[in-house]
Amino acid sequence: MDTNELNAPGYEIPPEVQGQVAITTLDRIYNWGRRASVWPMMFGLACCAIEMICTAASRFDLARFGMEIMRPSPRQSDLMIVSGTVTKKMVPIIVRLYNQMPEPKYVLAMGACASGGGPFKEGYNVVSGIDKFIPVDVYVPGCPPTPQALLNGLMKIQEKISGEHWRTSRWYQKGGDQAEIPIPILGPDLIDPRKVEEYSRRLAESEA
Amino acid sequence: MSEMYGKGILKGLGVTLKRFWDTYWEDAIWLFRQVTRGERRYRSPEGIAHRASKNTRGIFTVQYPEEKLPVPEEFRFVPFLVYEEGPNGEKVMRCTSCGICSRVCPPQCIWIVRTTDPETGRPIPDPAEFYIDVDICMNCGLCAEFCPFDAIKMDHDYELASFGRSVYDKEKLAKPVAYYESIRPLNAARENAARAAKEAARFATSAKPEA
Amino acid sequence: MTAPAPVETLDLAARFPDWVTADARPGYSGWIVEKDKLPDFARALRDDLGYDYLSSVTGVDYLPEGKMEVVYHAYKTTGGPGVVFKVQVARQDPVEVPSLVSIYPGAEFQEREAWDLLGIKFTGHPDLRRILMWEDFAGHPLRKDWREPYFEEEFKPFKSRWPEGKFQMAEDKARLGDNLSFPAGFDPQKKTDFDPEKALYEALRQYQKTESGLETEHLLVNIGPHHPSTHGVFRVAVVLDGETVLSLKPVMGYLHRNHEKIGERNTFLMNMPYTDRLDYLTSMSNNFGYALAVEKLMGITPPERAEYIRVMMAELTRIANHVWAIGFLLNDLGAYFTPMLYAQEERELILDIFEAVSGSRMMCNYFRFGGVARDLPDGVLEKVRDLAFERLPRKVDELEALLADNEIIRSRGIGQGVLTAEDAIRYSAAGPLLRASGIPYDVRRAEPYSIYDRLEFDVACRPNGDIYDRMMIRFDEIRQSLRIIQQTVKQMPGGPIMAVKPAYQVRVPPGEAYGRVEGPKGELGFYIVSTGKSSPWRYHVRAPSFINLTAFGPMCVGQKIADLVAILGSIDIVLGECDR
Ligand code: SF4
Ligand code: SF4
Ligand code: SF4
């Protein structure tokens, strides 16, 4: 955040102290700090992960956004970049990793596969988008999104963080959102515990 | 085995130091170029081109979003539909809803509804609806390659991040011919020439019997 | 090895009259072996005839004929054409074929895959578990009568897209509103105590107990699928005694994207962009292999200029892949990111060329049957020249000088993770892994394709088969690739780039073909069966990353756990290809 933005909180500063004091709101300074130090999880799934690594590497340099510290541990990261095809065999692990991330946490679906299934959507082992299991904040289309497209998506995440308010943001409310997401089960096919009733209903319907 | 331990580390640090030094050395050279020729190293096309050339030294980073790596003409991201301006400013789609693109599309992410004439019930060469599920599209470019009417092309715009899932309809996909010509000038010129030649040939054959 | 070995006419039917008959189906070649005689036949083939390298094993489901077939491709590591042999069994459960693991240990994972996806039981296989799907999964998906939940039609294009293409998501059409199908009578609300790991852990405990006299507890450790050093979603389960690996099982399938099932619904051309996503670091090579296989079936050869462009692109891919592999191996050895960032610069410059030529940095989709998609744009040849003659030779030397005699790399690399030459052949290792063990086997020389017989280059080879050699051989290969690129730049002919008119529906005559190229990771093969329709009947990929992993377990046993990561890095796998 540049000084102009910091100095203009929407309150009038008397001319005699201009340039000497900075007034800001708690939200602004808090969000400014948060959005300039988003730590993504070092977590690659498929082809898109290669472009994610390129984004972090020499040419595009994620460090310019304060995101260079890619943490392999979910406990230390704020952002999950779901970079690639989500398969049924992998989804229990992804959900578990998401549960382990501390709040506030964000999810960026990188590429067609993570956003909506992608070219492999019709496959029997492929999940049609990670948003069926965990909440996604930003979707980046492309197959794969180029590093610049990913950076554009990361800036959208920053934009989203800036727009949050500590009183209304879902992370600081009681209840609901913080509940752990039940881990899907690998049975004869992938079973989402949240949907078993729906499955039974639909099975009964289609048999009738 | 080397007899002196730590040699590898020193060498590594040396290489890193050289890169560090190169960055500032290049800066000095560019300062000279800026004074003499007005060329800048950062935030300028010539600077970015230099960093993507064989001579790049020192810093290699392209500072998106202030600097953007230029995309080559053939670059492909998601497809778009080309329309031409009609005489009254209306959009005339080049697409004839022939369906070839939806048939070649490998993940089958194009949905096309043909327009039918309300009176005769016969199809009109104009798509009533045209959907591309961008979150299935694999950016392969086959649709653009095989469209016989040059109606669907691959876009250069990659800044499409959004807060929701993307399914593009006809409205969202349509872009003017001028835009197409601006992003792919060589291709557009080649296609225009081919079309003109075809027109001329057809004109010639159709004119002959009358003559 | 410059000239290919002379083609000897091999009449196996005369040699083994009771065991073997020639495959007489039109468009097919090779030999059909009696099921019960298969192990004897394979042993004779290996020991008496010298076909010591089993390249590919796969199954085909001939549903209309009511048959299942297992197809084997074997080669000699001294070069020359291979031999194809098949076993046919009735398509009635249980479909049983004798396992060849005891003769060709390289068949281990491939047989497991055929069991997983096609339900062919290999009797005598030491560890026949599912490999790509999980243990409880219902059905064998590559069987022709198995339908995925989003099934629409047998072959693409689907009618629902045009002309009445009302947009509808697959989810809304599917019976369960999701990509799901349950076997009849299954109640998702009742049974929830599935344990996908049970069989794995049982198999993992089958190791040779050593008598040390000391009562120690062995530790079971899982690395991955989410782990920074497994190069993607790969998992290794190990049993440790202290820090020493006693037993190791790789677990894969976390990126199993059903490439082959989708490929059998796709038309021939549609598969081209899908092959990009096999080994996503080397899409041009994948295109090459697939194009070769289909061109073999179609009986066309691309024009001269296209061949040169193809080879140039394939070799650039090899360089891009190897600098990446070296960078990541260094990451795994603890030189966190810095060498990788340096290597990455060169890769980025090569990707710029791919982007200019094909339109995409990674997913090139550039080859077509009978040529390439478009000619080189202006200025690209100059860029390649700049890189191949000036920058890359200098930078490769620089990188090598930085790494080659670093004491940490030497002490962690030399003598660690050794794969002997005999083992490398036995386990069907391919590419740099095989050549670093002292076997100068390179498909480009052993069975030259495209224009490689005209180009001058040496097959890089190193004798020791340890981690260090596997790193250094990549430098050698980069140098050879640079030589090839320099020749293609100098000799680049003019002329057309397509032998046939570009078309989206190609006519492929019935028959089978196996096209193989030397990809950066090793021998990449495509086995294709066509019935004359617009889609392949069988489309199988012989993925080097996948088969190279067969040797991973034996290489690690007895080593320290910390070296496991380095050994894996030195094999250089990509999960997209490994799991497909
Ligand atoms: S979106 Fe494309 S590039 Fe990304 S993981 Fe999926 S197939 Fe690979
Ligand atoms: S975009 Fe081209 S190929 Fe597709 S329907 Fe329209 S005219 Fe036909
Ligand atoms: S680019 Fe490829 S995947 Fe995307 S719409 Fe066109 S043909 Fe389909």
Short mmCIF file of C-alpha atoms in Angstrom, two decimals, chain B residues 1-2 4-9 11-13 15-19 51-60 69-77 97-100 102-114 116 129 131-133 138-142 145-146 165 167 186, chain C residues 156-158 160-169 171 173 266-267 269-270 273-274 276-277 338 342 344-346 348-349 352 355-361 363-366 368 373-374 377-378 383 386-387 390-391 394-395 398 401-402 405-408 410-411 414 502-504:
data_model
loop_
_atom_site.label_atom_id
_atom_site.label_comp_id
_atom_site.label_asym_id
_atom_site.label_seq_id
_atom_site.Cartn_x
_atom_site.Cartn_y
_atom_site.Cartn_z
CA MET B 1 37.36 -35.95 -4.02
CA SER B 2 38.51 -32.51 -3.40
CA MET B 4 39.61 -28.72 0.49
CA TYR B 5 36.16 -28.83 1.99
CA GLY B 6 33.89 -25.90 1.36
CA LYS B 7 35.22 -25.31 -2.13
CA GLY B 8 31.87 -26.17 -3.62
CA ILE B 9 30.12 -23.71 -1.37
CA LYS B 11 32.12 -21.66 -5.91
CA GLY B 12 28.37 -21.58 -5.58
CA LEU B 13 28.48 -18.30 -3.73
CA VAL B 15 28.33 -17.84 -9.14
CA THR B 16 25.55 -16.16 -7.23
CA LEU B 17 27.68 -13.13 -6.60
CA LYS B 18 28.45 -12.91 -10.29
CA ARG B 19 24.77 -12.91 -11.13
CA ARG B 51 15.65 -9.96 -21.12
CA ALA B 52 14.10 -12.63 -23.33
CA SER B 53 17.04 -12.81 -25.69
CA LYS B 54 20.21 -14.83 -25.70
CA ASN B 55 22.12 -11.90 -24.24
CA THR B 56 20.17 -11.61 -21.04
CA ARG B 57 22.37 -11.31 -17.98
CA GLY B 58 21.73 -10.67 -14.36
CA ILE B 59 18.12 -10.06 -13.51
CA PHE B 60 15.77 -12.17 -15.59
CA LEU B 69 5.94 -10.47 -21.52
CA PRO B 70 4.68 -9.97 -25.07
CA VAL B 71 2.89 -12.99 -26.47
CA PRO B 72 3.78 -14.26 -29.94
CA GLU B 73 1.24 -14.20 -32.69
CA GLU B 74 0.50 -17.91 -32.48
CA PHE B 75 -0.17 -17.78 -28.74
CA ARG B 76 -3.43 -19.39 -27.84
CA PHE B 77 -5.59 -19.09 -24.79
CA SER B 97 -22.95 -22.93 -37.17
CA CYS B 98 -21.57 -25.64 -39.39
CA GLY B 99 -20.55 -27.55 -36.31
CA ILE B 100 -17.05 -28.52 -37.37
CA SER B 102 -17.73 -28.77 -31.96
CA ARG B 103 -16.91 -32.00 -33.74
CA VAL B 104 -13.13 -31.62 -33.60
CA CYS B 105 -13.04 -30.31 -30.06
CA PRO B 106 -11.23 -33.02 -28.09
CA PRO B 107 -12.93 -32.58 -24.70
CA GLN B 108 -16.22 -31.71 -26.41
CA CYS B 109 -16.68 -28.38 -24.70
CA ILE B 110 -18.48 -26.51 -27.50
CA TRP B 111 -22.26 -26.48 -27.62
CA ILE B 112 -23.95 -24.93 -30.66
CA VAL B 113 -27.63 -24.39 -31.36
CA ARG B 114 -28.49 -23.64 -34.95
CA THR B 116 -33.95 -22.27 -37.80
CA GLU B 129 -26.53 -20.05 -29.16
CA TYR B 131 -21.40 -22.01 -25.52
CA ILE B 132 -17.86 -22.87 -24.59
CA ASP B 133 -17.20 -24.30 -21.18
CA MET B 138 -7.88 -27.45 -23.15
CA ASN B 139 -6.75 -24.48 -25.26
CA CYS B 140 -5.67 -26.86 -27.97
CA GLY B 141 -6.56 -24.62 -30.87
CA LEU B 142 -8.03 -27.38 -33.03
CA GLU B 145 -7.41 -24.66 -37.01
CA PHE B 146 -10.29 -26.43 -38.71
CA ARG B 165 -16.77 -20.80 -12.77
CA VAL B 167 -18.98 -20.79 -19.13
CA LEU B 186 -0.10 -12.04 -40.25
CA LYS C 156 -16.77 -38.75 -30.08
CA PRO C 157 -18.05 -36.42 -31.42
CA PHE C 158 -21.12 -36.49 -29.22
CA SER C 160 -25.49 -33.50 -27.90
CA ARG C 161 -23.05 -30.76 -28.92
CA TRP C 162 -24.39 -29.90 -32.33
CA PRO C 163 -26.80 -29.00 -33.85
CA GLU C 164 -29.09 -28.96 -30.80
CA GLY C 165 -26.35 -28.08 -28.39
CA LYS C 166 -28.32 -27.02 -25.35
CA PHE C 167 -25.59 -26.41 -22.84
CA GLN C 168 -25.82 -28.92 -20.09
CA MET C 169 -23.20 -29.85 -17.60
CA GLU C 171 -23.21 -33.39 -13.69
CA LYS C 173 -27.05 -35.53 -16.83
CA ASN C 266 -11.51 -39.78 -29.01
CA THR C 267 -10.88 -39.62 -32.70
CA LEU C 269 -6.57 -36.37 -34.05
CA MET C 270 -8.24 -35.52 -30.74
CA PRO C 273 -3.47 -32.57 -27.52
CA TYR C 274 -4.10 -35.20 -24.87
CA ASP C 276 0.75 -33.24 -24.46
CA ARG C 277 -0.54 -33.87 -21.00
CA THR C 338 19.25 -21.83 -6.51
CA TYR C 342 19.54 -20.95 -12.98
CA GLN C 344 15.00 -22.53 -15.25
CA GLU C 345 16.25 -19.52 -17.18
CA GLU C 346 17.40 -21.69 -20.05
CA GLU C 348 12.19 -20.40 -20.18
CA LEU C 349 14.12 -19.34 -23.25
CA ASP C 352 9.63 -18.98 -25.68
CA GLU C 355 5.29 -20.60 -27.65
CA ALA C 356 6.20 -18.82 -30.86
CA VAL C 357 6.04 -22.01 -32.90
CA SER C 358 3.09 -23.83 -31.46
CA GLY C 359 1.18 -21.24 -29.47
CA SER C 360 1.66 -22.65 -26.03
CA ARG C 361 4.58 -22.95 -23.69
CA MET C 363 0.97 -27.98 -24.32
CA CYS C 364 2.33 -27.72 -27.80
CA ASN C 365 -0.06 -29.87 -29.82
CA TYR C 366 2.18 -29.20 -32.75
CA ARG C 368 -0.08 -33.67 -37.18
CA ALA C 373 0.67 -27.97 -37.70
CA ARG C 374 2.32 -24.87 -39.08
CA PRO C 377 7.23 -18.35 -37.92
CA ASP C 378 9.72 -15.70 -38.95
CA LYS C 383 16.33 -17.72 -32.13
CA ASP C 386 21.24 -18.14 -31.10
CA LEU C 387 20.44 -20.60 -28.39
CA GLU C 390 25.85 -19.46 -28.51
CA ARG C 391 23.95 -19.41 -25.30
CA ARG C 394 28.04 -21.73 -22.64
CA LYS C 395 25.35 -22.07 -20.01
CA GLU C 398 28.64 -23.04 -16.57
CA ALA C 401 31.26 -26.39 -13.69
CA LEU C 402 29.10 -25.34 -10.78
CA ASP C 405 32.75 -31.41 -8.65
CA ASN C 406 30.83 -30.07 -5.76
CA GLU C 407 31.83 -32.27 -2.86
CA ILE C 408 28.33 -32.66 -1.48
CA ARG C 410 29.88 -36.18 -5.22
CA SER C 411 29.61 -37.72 -1.82
CA ILE C 414 28.90 -41.47 -6.18
CA PRO C 502 -4.70 -31.26 -43.13
CA ALA C 503 -7.87 -32.99 -42.07
CA TYR C 504 -9.67 -33.56 -38.83
#
